[in-house]
Coordinates of N, CA and C in Angstrom, one line a residue:
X1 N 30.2 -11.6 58.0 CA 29.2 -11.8 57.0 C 29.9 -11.6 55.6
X2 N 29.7 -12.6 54.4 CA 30.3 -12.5 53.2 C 29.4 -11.6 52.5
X3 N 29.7 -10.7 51.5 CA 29.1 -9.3 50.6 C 29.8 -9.9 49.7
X4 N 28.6 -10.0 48.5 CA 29.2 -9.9 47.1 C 28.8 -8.3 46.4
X5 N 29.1 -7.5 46.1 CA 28.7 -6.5 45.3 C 29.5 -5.9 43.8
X6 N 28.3 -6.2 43.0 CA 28.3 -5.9 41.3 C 28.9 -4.6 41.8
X7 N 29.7 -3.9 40.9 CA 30.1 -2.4 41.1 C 30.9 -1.8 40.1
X8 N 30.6 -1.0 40.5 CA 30.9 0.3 39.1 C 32.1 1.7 40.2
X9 N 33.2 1.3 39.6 CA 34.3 2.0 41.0 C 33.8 3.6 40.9
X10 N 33.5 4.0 39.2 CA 33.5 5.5 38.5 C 32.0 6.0 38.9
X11 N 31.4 5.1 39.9 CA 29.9 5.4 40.6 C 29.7 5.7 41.9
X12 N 29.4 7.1 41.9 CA 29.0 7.7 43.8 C 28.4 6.3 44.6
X13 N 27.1 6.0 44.2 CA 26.3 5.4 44.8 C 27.2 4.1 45.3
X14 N 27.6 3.6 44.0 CA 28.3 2.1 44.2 C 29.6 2.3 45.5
X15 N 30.0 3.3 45.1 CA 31.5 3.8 46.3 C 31.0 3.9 47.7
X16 N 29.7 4.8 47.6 CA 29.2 4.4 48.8 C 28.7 3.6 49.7
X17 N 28.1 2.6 49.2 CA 27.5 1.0 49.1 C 28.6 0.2 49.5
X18 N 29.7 0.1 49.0 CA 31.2 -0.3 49.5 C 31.3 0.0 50.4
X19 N 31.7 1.4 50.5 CA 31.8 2.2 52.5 C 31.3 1.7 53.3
X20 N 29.8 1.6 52.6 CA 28.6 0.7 53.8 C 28.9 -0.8 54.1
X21 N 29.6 -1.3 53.4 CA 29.8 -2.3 53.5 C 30.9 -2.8 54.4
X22 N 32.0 -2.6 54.0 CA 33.5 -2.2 54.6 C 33.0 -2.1 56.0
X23 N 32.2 -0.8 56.2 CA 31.8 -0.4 57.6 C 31.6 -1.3 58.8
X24 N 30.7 -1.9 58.1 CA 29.5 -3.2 58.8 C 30.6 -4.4 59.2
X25 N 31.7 -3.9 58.3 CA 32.2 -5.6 59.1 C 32.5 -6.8 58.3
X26 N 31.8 -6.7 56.8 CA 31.6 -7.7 55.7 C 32.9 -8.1 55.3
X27 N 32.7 -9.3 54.9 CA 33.9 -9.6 54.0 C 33.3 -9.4 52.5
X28 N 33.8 -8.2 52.1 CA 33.3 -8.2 50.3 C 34.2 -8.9 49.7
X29 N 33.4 -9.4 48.6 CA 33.8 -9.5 46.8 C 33.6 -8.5 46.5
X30 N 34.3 -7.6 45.9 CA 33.8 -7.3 44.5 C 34.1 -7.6 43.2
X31 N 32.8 -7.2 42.3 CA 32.7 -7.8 41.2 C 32.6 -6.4 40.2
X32 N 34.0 -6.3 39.3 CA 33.6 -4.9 38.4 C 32.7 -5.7 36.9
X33 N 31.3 -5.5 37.2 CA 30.9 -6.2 36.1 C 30.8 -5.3 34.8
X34 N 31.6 -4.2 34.9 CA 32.0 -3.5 33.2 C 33.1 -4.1 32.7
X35 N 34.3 -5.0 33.8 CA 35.4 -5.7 32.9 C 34.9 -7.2 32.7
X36 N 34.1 -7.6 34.0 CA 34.1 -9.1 33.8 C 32.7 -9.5 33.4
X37 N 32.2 -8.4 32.7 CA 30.8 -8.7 31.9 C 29.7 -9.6 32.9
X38 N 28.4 -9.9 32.2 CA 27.6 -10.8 32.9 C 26.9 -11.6 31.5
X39 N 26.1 -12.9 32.3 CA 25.6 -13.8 31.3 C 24.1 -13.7 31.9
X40 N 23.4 -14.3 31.1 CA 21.8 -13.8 31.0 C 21.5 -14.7 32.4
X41 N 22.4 -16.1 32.6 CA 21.8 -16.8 33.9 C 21.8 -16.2 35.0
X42 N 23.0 -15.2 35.5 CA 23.7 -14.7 36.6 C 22.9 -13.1 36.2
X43 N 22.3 -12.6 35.5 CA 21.0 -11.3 35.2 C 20.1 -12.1 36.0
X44 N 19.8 -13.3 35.4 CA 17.8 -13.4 35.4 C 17.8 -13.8 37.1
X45 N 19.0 -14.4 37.8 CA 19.0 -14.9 39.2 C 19.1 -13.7 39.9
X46 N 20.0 -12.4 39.5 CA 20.5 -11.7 40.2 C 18.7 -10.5 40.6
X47 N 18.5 -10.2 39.2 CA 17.4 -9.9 39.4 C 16.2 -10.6 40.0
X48 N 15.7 -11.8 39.7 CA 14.5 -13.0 40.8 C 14.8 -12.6 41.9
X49 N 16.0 -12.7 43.0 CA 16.4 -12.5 44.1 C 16.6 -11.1 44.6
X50 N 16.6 -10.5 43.9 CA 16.1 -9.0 44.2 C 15.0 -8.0 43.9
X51 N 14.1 -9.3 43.9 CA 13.1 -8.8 42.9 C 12.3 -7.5 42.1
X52 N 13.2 -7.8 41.1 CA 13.2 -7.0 40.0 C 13.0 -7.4 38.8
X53 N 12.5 -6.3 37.7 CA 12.4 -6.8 36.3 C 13.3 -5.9 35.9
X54 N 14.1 -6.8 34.7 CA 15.3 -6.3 33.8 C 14.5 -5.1 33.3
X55 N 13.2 -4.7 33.8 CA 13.2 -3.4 33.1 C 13.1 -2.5 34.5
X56 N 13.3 -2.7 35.6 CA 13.5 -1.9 36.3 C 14.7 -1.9 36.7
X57 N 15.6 -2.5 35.9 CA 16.9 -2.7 36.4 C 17.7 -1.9 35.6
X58 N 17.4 -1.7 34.7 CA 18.2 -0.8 33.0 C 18.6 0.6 33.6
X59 N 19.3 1.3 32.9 CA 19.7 2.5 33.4 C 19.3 2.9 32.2
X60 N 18.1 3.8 32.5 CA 17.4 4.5 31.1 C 18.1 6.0 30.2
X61 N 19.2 6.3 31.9 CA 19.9 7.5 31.2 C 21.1 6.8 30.8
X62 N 21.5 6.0 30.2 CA 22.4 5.1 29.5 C 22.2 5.7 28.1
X63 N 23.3 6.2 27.5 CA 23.0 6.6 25.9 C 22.3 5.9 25.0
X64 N 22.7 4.3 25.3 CA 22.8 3.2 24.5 C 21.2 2.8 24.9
X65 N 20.5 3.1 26.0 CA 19.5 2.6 26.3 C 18.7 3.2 24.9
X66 N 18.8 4.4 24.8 CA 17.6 5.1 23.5 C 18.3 4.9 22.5
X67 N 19.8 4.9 22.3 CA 20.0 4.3 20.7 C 20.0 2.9 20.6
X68 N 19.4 2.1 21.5 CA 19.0 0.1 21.0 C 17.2 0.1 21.3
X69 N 17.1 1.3 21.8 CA 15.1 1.6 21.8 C 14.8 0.9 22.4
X70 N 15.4 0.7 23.8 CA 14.8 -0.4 25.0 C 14.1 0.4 25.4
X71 N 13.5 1.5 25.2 CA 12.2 2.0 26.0 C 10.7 0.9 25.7
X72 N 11.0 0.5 24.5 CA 9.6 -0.3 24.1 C 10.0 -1.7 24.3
X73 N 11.0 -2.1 24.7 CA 11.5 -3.3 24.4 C 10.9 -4.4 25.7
X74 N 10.8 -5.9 25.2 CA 10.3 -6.4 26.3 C 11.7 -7.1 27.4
X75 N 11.8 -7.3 28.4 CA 12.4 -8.3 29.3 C 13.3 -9.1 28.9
X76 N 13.1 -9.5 28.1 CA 14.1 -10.3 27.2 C 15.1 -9.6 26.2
X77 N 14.7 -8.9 25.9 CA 14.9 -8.0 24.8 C 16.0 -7.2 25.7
X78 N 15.8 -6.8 26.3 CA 16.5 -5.9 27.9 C 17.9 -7.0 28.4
X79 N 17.2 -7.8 28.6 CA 18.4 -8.9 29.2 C 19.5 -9.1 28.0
X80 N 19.3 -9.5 26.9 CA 20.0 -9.4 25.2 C 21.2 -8.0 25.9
X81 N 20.4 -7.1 25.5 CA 21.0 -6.2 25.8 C 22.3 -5.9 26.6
X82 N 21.8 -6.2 28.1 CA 22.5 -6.1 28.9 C 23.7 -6.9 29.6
X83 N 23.4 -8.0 28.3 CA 24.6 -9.1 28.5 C 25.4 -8.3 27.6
X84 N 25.2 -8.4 26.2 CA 26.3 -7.5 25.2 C 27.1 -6.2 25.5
X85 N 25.8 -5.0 26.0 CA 26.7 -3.8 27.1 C 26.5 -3.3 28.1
X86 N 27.1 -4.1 29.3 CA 27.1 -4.2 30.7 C 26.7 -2.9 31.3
X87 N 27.0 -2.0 30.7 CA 26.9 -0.6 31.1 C 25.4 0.0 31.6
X88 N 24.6 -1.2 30.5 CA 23.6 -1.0 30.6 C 22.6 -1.5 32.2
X89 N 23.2 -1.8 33.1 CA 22.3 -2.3 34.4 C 22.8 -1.3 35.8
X90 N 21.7 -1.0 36.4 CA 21.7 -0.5 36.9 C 22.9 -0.5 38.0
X91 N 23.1 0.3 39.0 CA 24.1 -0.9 40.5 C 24.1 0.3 41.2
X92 N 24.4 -0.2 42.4 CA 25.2 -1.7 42.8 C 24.0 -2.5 43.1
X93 N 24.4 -3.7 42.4 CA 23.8 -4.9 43.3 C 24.6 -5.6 44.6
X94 N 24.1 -6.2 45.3 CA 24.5 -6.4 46.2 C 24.1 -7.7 47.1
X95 N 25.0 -9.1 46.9 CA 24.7 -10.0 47.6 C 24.7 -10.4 48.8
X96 N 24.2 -11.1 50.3 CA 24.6 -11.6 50.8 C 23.8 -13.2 51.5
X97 N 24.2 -13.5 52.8 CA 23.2 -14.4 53.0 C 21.7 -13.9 53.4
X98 N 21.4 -12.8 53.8 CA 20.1 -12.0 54.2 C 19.6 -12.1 53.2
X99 N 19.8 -11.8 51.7 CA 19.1 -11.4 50.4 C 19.8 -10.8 49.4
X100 N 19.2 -10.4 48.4 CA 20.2 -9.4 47.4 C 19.2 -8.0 46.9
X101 N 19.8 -6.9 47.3 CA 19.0 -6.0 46.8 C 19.9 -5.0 45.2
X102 N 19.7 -4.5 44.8 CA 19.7 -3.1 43.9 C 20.1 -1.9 45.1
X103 N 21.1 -1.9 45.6 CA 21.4 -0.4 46.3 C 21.6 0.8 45.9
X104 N 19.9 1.4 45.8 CA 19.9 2.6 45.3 C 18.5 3.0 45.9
X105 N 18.6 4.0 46.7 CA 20.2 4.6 47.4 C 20.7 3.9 48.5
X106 N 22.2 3.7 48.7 CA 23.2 3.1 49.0 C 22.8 2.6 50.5
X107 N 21.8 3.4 51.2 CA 20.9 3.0 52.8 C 20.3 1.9 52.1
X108 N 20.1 1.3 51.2 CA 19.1 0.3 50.7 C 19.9 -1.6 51.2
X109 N 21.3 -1.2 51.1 CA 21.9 -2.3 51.5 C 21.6 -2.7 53.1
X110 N 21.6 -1.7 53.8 CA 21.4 -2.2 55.1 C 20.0 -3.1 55.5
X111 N 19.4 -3.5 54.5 CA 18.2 -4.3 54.6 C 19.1 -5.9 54.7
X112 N 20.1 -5.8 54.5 CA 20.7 -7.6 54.3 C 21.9 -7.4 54.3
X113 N 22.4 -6.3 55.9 CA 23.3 -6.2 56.6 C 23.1 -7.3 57.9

């Protein structure tokens, strides 16, 4: 099975999501999307397919989340955001042929193992 996973190496969750992955057998990608950034197309699909809204995707304890005031902000406004500072989305995400979820917590991947 091919594994794409968005990931953050300086992240428990994400490290262990990897583990889980590795484990299973996958052939991963990974993708460090703090160096190789994202674009609003590869957000709005990443999110549809795991279905989620870029506001449930934000990481609200992110400094930057309360100094750009995405607490009021709409969806779009969020996505803006989260193209300019990556830091700002949640992870790991996690692709494969089963589906793509938000692995958190890191047991969440085994739905599309």
């Amino acid at each position: 099975m091919d594994a794409t996973i968005y990931h953050n190496p300086r992240c428990a969750t994400s490290r262990k999501t990897l583990e889980r992955l590795e484990s299973a057998g996958a052939d991963v990608t990974v993708v460090e999307y703090l160096t190789d950034g994202w674009t609003r197309e590869q957000l709005t699909k990443l999110f549809a397919d795991a279905g989620v809204t870029a506001s449930q995707a934000v990481r609200e304890r992110e400094t930057l989340y309360s100094e750009l005031g995405l607490a009021d902000a709409s969806d779009d406004a969020i996505l803006d955001a989260m193209v300019e500072h990556p830091v700002l989305v949640h992870r790991p995400f996690v692709v494969t042929d089963k589906g793509t979820r938000l692995a958190r917590p890191a047991e969440g991947v085994d739905e599309i193992l």
